[in-house]
Coordinates of C-alpha atoms in Angstrom, one line a residue:
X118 CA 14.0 -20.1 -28.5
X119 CA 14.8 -17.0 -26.4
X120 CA 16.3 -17.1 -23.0
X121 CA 15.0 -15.2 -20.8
X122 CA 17.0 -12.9 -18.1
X123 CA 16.1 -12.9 -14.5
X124 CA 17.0 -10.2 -12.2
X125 CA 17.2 -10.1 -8.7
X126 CA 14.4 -7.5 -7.0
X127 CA 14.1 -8.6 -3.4
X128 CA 16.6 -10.1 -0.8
X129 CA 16.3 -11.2 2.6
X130 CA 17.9 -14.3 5.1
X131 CA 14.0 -15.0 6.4
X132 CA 11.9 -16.5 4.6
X133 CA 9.0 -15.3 5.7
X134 CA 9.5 -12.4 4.2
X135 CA 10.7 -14.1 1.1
X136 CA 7.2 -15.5 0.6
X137 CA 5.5 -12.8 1.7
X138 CA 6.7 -10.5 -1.2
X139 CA 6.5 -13.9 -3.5
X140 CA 2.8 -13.6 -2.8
X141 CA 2.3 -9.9 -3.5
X142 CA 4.3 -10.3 -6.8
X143 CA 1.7 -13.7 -7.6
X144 CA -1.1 -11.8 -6.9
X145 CA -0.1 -9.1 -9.6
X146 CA 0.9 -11.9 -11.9
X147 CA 4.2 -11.2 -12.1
X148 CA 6.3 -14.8 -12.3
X149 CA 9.1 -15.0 -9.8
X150 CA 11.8 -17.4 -8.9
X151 CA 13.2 -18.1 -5.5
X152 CA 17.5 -18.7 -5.7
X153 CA 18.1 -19.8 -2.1
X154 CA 21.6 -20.7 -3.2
X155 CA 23.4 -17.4 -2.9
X156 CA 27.1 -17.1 -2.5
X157 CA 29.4 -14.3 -3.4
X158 CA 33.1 -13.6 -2.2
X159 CA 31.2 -11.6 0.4
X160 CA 29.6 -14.1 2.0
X161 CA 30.1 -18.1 3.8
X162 CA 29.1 -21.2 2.8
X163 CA 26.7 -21.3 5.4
X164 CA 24.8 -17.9 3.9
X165 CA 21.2 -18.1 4.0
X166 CA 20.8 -15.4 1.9
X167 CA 17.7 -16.4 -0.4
X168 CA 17.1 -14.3 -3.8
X169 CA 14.0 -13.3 -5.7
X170 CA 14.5 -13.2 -9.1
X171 CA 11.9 -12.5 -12.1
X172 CA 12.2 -11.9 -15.8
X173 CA 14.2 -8.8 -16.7
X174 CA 10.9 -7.2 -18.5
X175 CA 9.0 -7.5 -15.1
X176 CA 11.4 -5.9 -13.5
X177 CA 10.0 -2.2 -12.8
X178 CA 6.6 -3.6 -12.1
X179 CA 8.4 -6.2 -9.6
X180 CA 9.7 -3.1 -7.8
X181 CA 6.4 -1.1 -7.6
X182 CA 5.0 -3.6 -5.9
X183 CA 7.9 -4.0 -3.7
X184 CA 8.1 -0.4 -2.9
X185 CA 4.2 0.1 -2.4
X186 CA 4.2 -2.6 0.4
X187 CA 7.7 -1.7 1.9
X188 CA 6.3 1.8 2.2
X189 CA 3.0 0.9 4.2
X190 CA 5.0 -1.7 6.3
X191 CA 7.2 1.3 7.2
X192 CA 4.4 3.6 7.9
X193 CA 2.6 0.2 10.4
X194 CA 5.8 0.4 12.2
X195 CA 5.9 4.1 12.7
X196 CA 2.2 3.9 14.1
X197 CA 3.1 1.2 16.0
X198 CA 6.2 2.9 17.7
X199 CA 4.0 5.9 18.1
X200 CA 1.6 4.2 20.3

C-alpha cells in the first residue's frame, strides 16, 4: 500500500477562514486535512496556528483555488475601502 504525502497549502490562527477555504477545496473535490496541532521552534505551546494539508498530487489545484478566492477577497476589500 502506498502512503500518501500531504502538504500544507493554507494557514491561518482563525478558523473561520480555515473552513472557509476547507469548503472551496470540498466543493472542487479536492480531499483536505485540517492539523490544528502546529508547533515549530518558532512558535508557543499555546499556538493556534491550524494547517491545511492535502495530498501532494492535489497540490497545484489546491493552490488555484486558493489563489482564485484570495484574489477576489482582495479585490471585495479594495471596493469596499473605495466606497
Amino acid at each position: 500500500m502506498e502512503r500518501e504525502t500531504r502538504v500544507s497549502v493554507f494557514e491561518s490562527e482563525k478558523p473561520s477562514e480555515i473552513q472557509l477555504i476547507k469548503s472551496k477545496l470540498d466543493a472542487e473535490n479536492i480531499s483536505n486535512f485540517l492539523n490544528d496541532k502546529y508547533m515549530s521552534f518558532t512558535t508557543t505551546p499555546t499556538a493556534s496556528t491550524m494547517k491545511l494539508m492535502v495530498n501532494l498530487q492535489d497540490e497545484q489545484k489546491a493552490f488555484k483555488v486558493i489563489d482564485a478566492y484570495l484574489q477576489k477577497s482582495d479585490l471585495d476589500l479594495k471596493d469596499n475601502l473605495q466606497n
